[in-house]
Coordinates of C-alpha atoms in Angstrom, one line a residue:
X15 CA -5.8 -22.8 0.9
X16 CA -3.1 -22.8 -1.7
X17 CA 0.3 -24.2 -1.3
X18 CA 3.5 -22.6 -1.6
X19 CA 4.2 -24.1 -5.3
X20 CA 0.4 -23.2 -6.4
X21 CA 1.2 -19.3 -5.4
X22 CA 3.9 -19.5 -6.9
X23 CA 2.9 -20.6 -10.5
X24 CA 0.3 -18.1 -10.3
X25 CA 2.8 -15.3 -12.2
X26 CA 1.6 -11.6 -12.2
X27 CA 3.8 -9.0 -13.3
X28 CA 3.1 -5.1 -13.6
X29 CA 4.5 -2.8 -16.5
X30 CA 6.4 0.2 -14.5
X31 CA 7.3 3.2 -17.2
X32 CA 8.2 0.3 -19.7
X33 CA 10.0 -2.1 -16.6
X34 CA 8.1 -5.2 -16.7
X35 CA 9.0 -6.0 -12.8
X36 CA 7.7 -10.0 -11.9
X37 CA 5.6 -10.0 -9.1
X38 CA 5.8 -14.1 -9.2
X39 CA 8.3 -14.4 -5.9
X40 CA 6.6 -11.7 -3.6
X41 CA 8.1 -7.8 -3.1
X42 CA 8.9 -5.7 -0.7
X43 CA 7.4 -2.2 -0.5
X44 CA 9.2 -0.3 2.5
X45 CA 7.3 2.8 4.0
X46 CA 8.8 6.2 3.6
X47 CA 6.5 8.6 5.7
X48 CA 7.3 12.1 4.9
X49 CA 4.7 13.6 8.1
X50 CA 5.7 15.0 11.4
X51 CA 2.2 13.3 12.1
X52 CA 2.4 9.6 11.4
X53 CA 1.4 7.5 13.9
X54 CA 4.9 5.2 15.1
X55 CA 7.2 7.2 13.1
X56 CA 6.2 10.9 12.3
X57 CA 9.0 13.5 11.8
X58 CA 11.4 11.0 11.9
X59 CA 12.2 11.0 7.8
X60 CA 10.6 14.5 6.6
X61 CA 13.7 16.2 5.2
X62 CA 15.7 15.4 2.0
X63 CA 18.7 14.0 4.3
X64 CA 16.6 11.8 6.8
X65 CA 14.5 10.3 4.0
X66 CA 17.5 9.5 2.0
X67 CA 19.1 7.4 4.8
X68 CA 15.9 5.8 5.9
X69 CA 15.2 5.3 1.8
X70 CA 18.8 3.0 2.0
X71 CA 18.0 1.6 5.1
X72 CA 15.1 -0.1 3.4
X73 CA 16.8 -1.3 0.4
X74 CA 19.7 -2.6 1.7
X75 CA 16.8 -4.6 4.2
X76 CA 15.4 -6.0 1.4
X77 CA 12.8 -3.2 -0.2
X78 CA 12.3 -3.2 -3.6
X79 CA 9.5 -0.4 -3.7
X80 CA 9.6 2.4 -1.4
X81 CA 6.7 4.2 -0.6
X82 CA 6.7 7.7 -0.4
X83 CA 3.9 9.3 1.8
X84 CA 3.3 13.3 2.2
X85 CA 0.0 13.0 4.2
X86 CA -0.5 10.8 7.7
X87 CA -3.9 9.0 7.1
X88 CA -4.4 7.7 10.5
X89 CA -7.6 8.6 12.6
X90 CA -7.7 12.0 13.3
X91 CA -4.3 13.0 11.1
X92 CA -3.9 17.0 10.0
X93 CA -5.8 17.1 6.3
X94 CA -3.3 18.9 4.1
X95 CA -4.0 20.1 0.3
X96 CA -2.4 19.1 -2.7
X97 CA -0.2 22.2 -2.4
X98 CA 1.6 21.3 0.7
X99 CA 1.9 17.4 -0.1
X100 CA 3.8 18.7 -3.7
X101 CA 5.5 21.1 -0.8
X102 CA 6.2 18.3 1.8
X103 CA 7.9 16.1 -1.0
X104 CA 9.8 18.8 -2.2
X105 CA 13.0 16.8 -4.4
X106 CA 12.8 13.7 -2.5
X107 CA 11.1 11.7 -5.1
X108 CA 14.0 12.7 -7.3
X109 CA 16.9 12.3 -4.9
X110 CA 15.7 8.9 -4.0
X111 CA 15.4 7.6 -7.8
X112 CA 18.6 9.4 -8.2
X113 CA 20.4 7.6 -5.3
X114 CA 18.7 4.1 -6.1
X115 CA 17.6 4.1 -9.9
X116 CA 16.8 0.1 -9.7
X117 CA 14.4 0.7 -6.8
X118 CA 10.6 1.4 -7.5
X119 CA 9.1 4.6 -6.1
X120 CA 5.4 4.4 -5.2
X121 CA 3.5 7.9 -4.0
X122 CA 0.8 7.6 -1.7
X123 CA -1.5 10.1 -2.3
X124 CA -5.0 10.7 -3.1
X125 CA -4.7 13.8 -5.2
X126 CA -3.8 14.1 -9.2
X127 CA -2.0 17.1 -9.1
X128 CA 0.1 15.2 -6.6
X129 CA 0.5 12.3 -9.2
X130 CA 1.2 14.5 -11.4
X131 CA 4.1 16.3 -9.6
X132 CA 5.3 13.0 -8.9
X133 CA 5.4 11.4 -12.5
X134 CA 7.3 14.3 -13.8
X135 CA 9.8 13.7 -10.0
X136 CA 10.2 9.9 -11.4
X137 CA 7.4 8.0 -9.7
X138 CA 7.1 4.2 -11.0
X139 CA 3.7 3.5 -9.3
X140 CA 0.8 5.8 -7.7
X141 CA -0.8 4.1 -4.5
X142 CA -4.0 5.8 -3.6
X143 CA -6.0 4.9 -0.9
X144 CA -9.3 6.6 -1.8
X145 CA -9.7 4.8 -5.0
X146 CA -10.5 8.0 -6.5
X147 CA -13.1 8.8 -4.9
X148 CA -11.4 12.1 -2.7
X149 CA -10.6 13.8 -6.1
X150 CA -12.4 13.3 -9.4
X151 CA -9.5 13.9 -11.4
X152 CA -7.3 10.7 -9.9
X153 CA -8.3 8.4 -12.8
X154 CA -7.7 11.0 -15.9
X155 CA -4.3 11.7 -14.0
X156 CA -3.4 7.9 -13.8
X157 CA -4.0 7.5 -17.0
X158 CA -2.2 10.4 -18.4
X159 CA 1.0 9.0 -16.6
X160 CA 0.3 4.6 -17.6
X161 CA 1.7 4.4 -14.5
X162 CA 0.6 1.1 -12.5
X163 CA -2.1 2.2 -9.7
X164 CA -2.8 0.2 -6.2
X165 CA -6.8 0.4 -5.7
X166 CA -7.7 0.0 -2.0
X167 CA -10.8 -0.7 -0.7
X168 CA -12.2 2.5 1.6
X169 CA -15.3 4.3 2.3
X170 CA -16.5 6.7 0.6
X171 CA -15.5 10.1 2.0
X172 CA -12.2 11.1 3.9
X173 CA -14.8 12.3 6.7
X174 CA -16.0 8.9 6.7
X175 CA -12.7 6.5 6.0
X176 CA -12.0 5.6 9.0
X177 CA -15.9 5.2 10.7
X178 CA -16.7 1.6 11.4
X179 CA -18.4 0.1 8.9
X180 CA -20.8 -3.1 9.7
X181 CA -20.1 -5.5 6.5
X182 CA -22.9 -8.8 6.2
X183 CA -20.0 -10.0 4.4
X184 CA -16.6 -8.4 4.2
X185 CA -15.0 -10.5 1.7
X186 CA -17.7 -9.7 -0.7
X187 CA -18.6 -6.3 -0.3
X188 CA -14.7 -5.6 -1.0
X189 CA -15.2 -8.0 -3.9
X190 CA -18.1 -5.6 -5.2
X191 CA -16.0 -2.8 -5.0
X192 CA -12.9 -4.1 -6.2
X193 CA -15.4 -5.3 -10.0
X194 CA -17.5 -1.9 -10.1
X195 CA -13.6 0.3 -9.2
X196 CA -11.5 -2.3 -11.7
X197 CA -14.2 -1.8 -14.4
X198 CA -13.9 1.9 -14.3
X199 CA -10.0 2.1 -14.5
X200 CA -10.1 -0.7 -17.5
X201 CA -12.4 1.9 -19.3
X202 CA -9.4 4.3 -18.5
X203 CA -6.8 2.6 -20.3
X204 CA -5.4 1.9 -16.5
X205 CA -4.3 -2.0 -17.1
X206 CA -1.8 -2.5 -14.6
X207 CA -4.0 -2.6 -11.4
X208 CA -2.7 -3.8 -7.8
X209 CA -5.1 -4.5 -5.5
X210 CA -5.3 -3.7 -1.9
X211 CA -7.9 -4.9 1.1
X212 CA -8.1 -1.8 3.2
X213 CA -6.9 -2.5 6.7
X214 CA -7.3 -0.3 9.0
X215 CA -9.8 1.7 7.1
X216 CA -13.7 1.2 8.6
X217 CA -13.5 -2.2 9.2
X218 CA -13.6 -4.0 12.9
X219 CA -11.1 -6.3 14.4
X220 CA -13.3 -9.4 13.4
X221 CA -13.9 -8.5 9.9
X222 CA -9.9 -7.8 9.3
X223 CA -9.5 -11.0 11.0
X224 CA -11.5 -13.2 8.6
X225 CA -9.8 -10.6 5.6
X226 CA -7.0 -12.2 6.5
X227 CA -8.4 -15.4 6.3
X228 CA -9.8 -15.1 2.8
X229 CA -6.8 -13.3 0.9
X230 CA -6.8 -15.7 -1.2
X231 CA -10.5 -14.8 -2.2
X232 CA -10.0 -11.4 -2.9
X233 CA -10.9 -11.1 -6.9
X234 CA -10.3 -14.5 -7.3
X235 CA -6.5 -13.8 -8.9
X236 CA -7.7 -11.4 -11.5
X237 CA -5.2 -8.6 -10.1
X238 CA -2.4 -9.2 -8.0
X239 CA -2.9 -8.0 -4.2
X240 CA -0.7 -5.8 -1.5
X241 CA -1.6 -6.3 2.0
X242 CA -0.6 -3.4 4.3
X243 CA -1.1 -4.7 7.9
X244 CA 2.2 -3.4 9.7
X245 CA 1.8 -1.8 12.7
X246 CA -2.2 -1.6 12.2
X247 CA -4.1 -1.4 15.1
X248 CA -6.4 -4.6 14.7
X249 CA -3.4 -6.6 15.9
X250 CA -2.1 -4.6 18.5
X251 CA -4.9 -3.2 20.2
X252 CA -6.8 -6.4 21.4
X253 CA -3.3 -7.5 22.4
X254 CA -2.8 -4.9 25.1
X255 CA 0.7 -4.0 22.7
X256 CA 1.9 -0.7 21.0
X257 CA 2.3 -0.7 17.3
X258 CA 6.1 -1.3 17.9
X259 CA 5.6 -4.5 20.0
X260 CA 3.7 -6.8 17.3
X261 CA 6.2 -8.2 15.1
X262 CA 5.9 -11.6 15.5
X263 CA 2.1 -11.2 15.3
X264 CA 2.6 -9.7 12.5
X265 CA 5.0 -12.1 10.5
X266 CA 2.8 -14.6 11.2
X267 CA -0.3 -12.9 9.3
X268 CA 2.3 -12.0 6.5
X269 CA 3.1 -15.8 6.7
X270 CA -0.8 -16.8 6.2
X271 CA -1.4 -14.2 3.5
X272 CA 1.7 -15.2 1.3
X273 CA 0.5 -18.5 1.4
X274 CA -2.9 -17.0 -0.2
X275 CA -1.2 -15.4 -3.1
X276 CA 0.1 -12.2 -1.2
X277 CA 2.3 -10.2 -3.9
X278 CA 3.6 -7.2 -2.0
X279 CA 3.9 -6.8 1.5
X280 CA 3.4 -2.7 2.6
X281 CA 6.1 -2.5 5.5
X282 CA 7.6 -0.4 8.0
X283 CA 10.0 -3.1 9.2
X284 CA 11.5 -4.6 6.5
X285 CA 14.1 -6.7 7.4
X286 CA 11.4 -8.6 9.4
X287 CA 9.7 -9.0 6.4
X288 CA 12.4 -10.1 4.4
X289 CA 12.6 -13.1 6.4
X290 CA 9.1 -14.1 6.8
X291 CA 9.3 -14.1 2.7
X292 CA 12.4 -15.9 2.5
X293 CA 11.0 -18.5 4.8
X294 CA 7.9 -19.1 2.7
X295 CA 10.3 -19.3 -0.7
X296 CA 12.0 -22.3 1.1

């Protein structure tokens, strides 16, 4: 496993609308759900005022992304068009880079048009966990934008992302898909590429267990890597907890994958976070 210093030396930046942002000490991204339907905190944040509060909230805890999400994507979640995410996300993208112009705005979405609504909004980064597979047109729109895009390892369908999927080896069939995906968005002219695991997305406790015990694996450093684990339930559920009682749990894996090389952690509680990173700068 590398040390703290090793991780450390092992500098990755990603060019954000001309903002070369220096992804060497590890980043924040705070989670701005915009869905009456999202598992621990739907309709808590989907209007233009609750989102702008919540949006400070995370800053002022230590975000310096915040990810903006018009669609739940947990088991069973309403499937909405493009039309009513662009509806859902009205002028919130703008309000909030309005309000915090230093702060990175990622949109989580897994449609172009929605991209595309959201570069022209003020979007720094597009975070799409379908790796373009639930819309052909993702790619072309990501590349029309040069916008920095997080590629996340999923099945292939959104009928099928969440189904259990039996992996010989985990680590390398994420590996596989992470060289054939990369390779396609190179040929795109998409260079800054960010990548992330998948949990929570068809895999089984065990196999997100040993994913987080061979971050440091994942595409051997060629891209720099986000890990989304809060509140997922392959920590809470063979605990007996909710997804609001696993904090410390969780810290602890965000502990173990910074020391891997972890570059951005994908939050809901970010002070929590803020800590944990602070602690491994020390």
């Amino acid at each position: 496993m590398l040390s703290n210093s090793q991780t450390l030396k092992s500098f990755h930046s990603i060019n954000c609308n001309g903002q070369l942002v220096d992804l060497s000490v590890p980043k924040i991204m705070g989670i701005l759900n915009l869905t009456p339907d999202s598992f621990s905190d739907g309709g808590k944040f989907n209007n233009e005022k609750s989102a702008l509060e919540h949006a400070e909230k995370l800053i002022n805890d230590g975000a310096s992304i915040i990810d903006i999400g018009p669609q739940s994507t947990r088991p069973n979640a309403e499937f909405l068009d493009g039309d009513e995410e662009i509806r859902r996300i009205g002028n919130i993208i703008s309000s909030v880079k309005k309000e915090f112009p230093e702060t990175l705005i990622s949109l989580d979405t897994f449609y172009a048009e929605t991209v595309k609504f959201g570069f022209n909004e003020g979007i720094d980064i597009v975070n799409d966990i379908s790796g373009g597979q639930f819309d052909d047109d993702m790619f072309d729109a990501v590349a029309e934008t040069k916008l920095p895009y997080i590629l996340m390892h999923i099945n292939p369908s959104y009928k099928t992302m969440h189904e259990k999927t039996s992996f010989a080896d985990i680590t390398l069939s994420v590996n596989q898909y992470f060289s054939k995906k990369t390779d396609e968005l190179l040929k795109k002219g998409i260079k800054d590429i960010i990548l992330d695991p998948g949990f929570g997305f068809g895999k089984t406790v065990e196999d997100q267990m040993k994913m987080i015990d061979e971050v440091e694996f994942f595409d051997f450093g060629n891209f720099p890597l986000l890990i989304g684990i809060s509140r997922k339930s392959f920590i809470y559920k063979p605990l007996g907890k909710s997804a609001l009682e696993i904090n410390e749990e969780t810290q602890k894996l965000h502990m173990k994958v910074l020391k891997q090389g972890a570059k951005i952690l994908r939050v809901h509680d970010v002070a929590e976070a803020r800590k944990t990173i602070d602690d491994f700068l020390k």
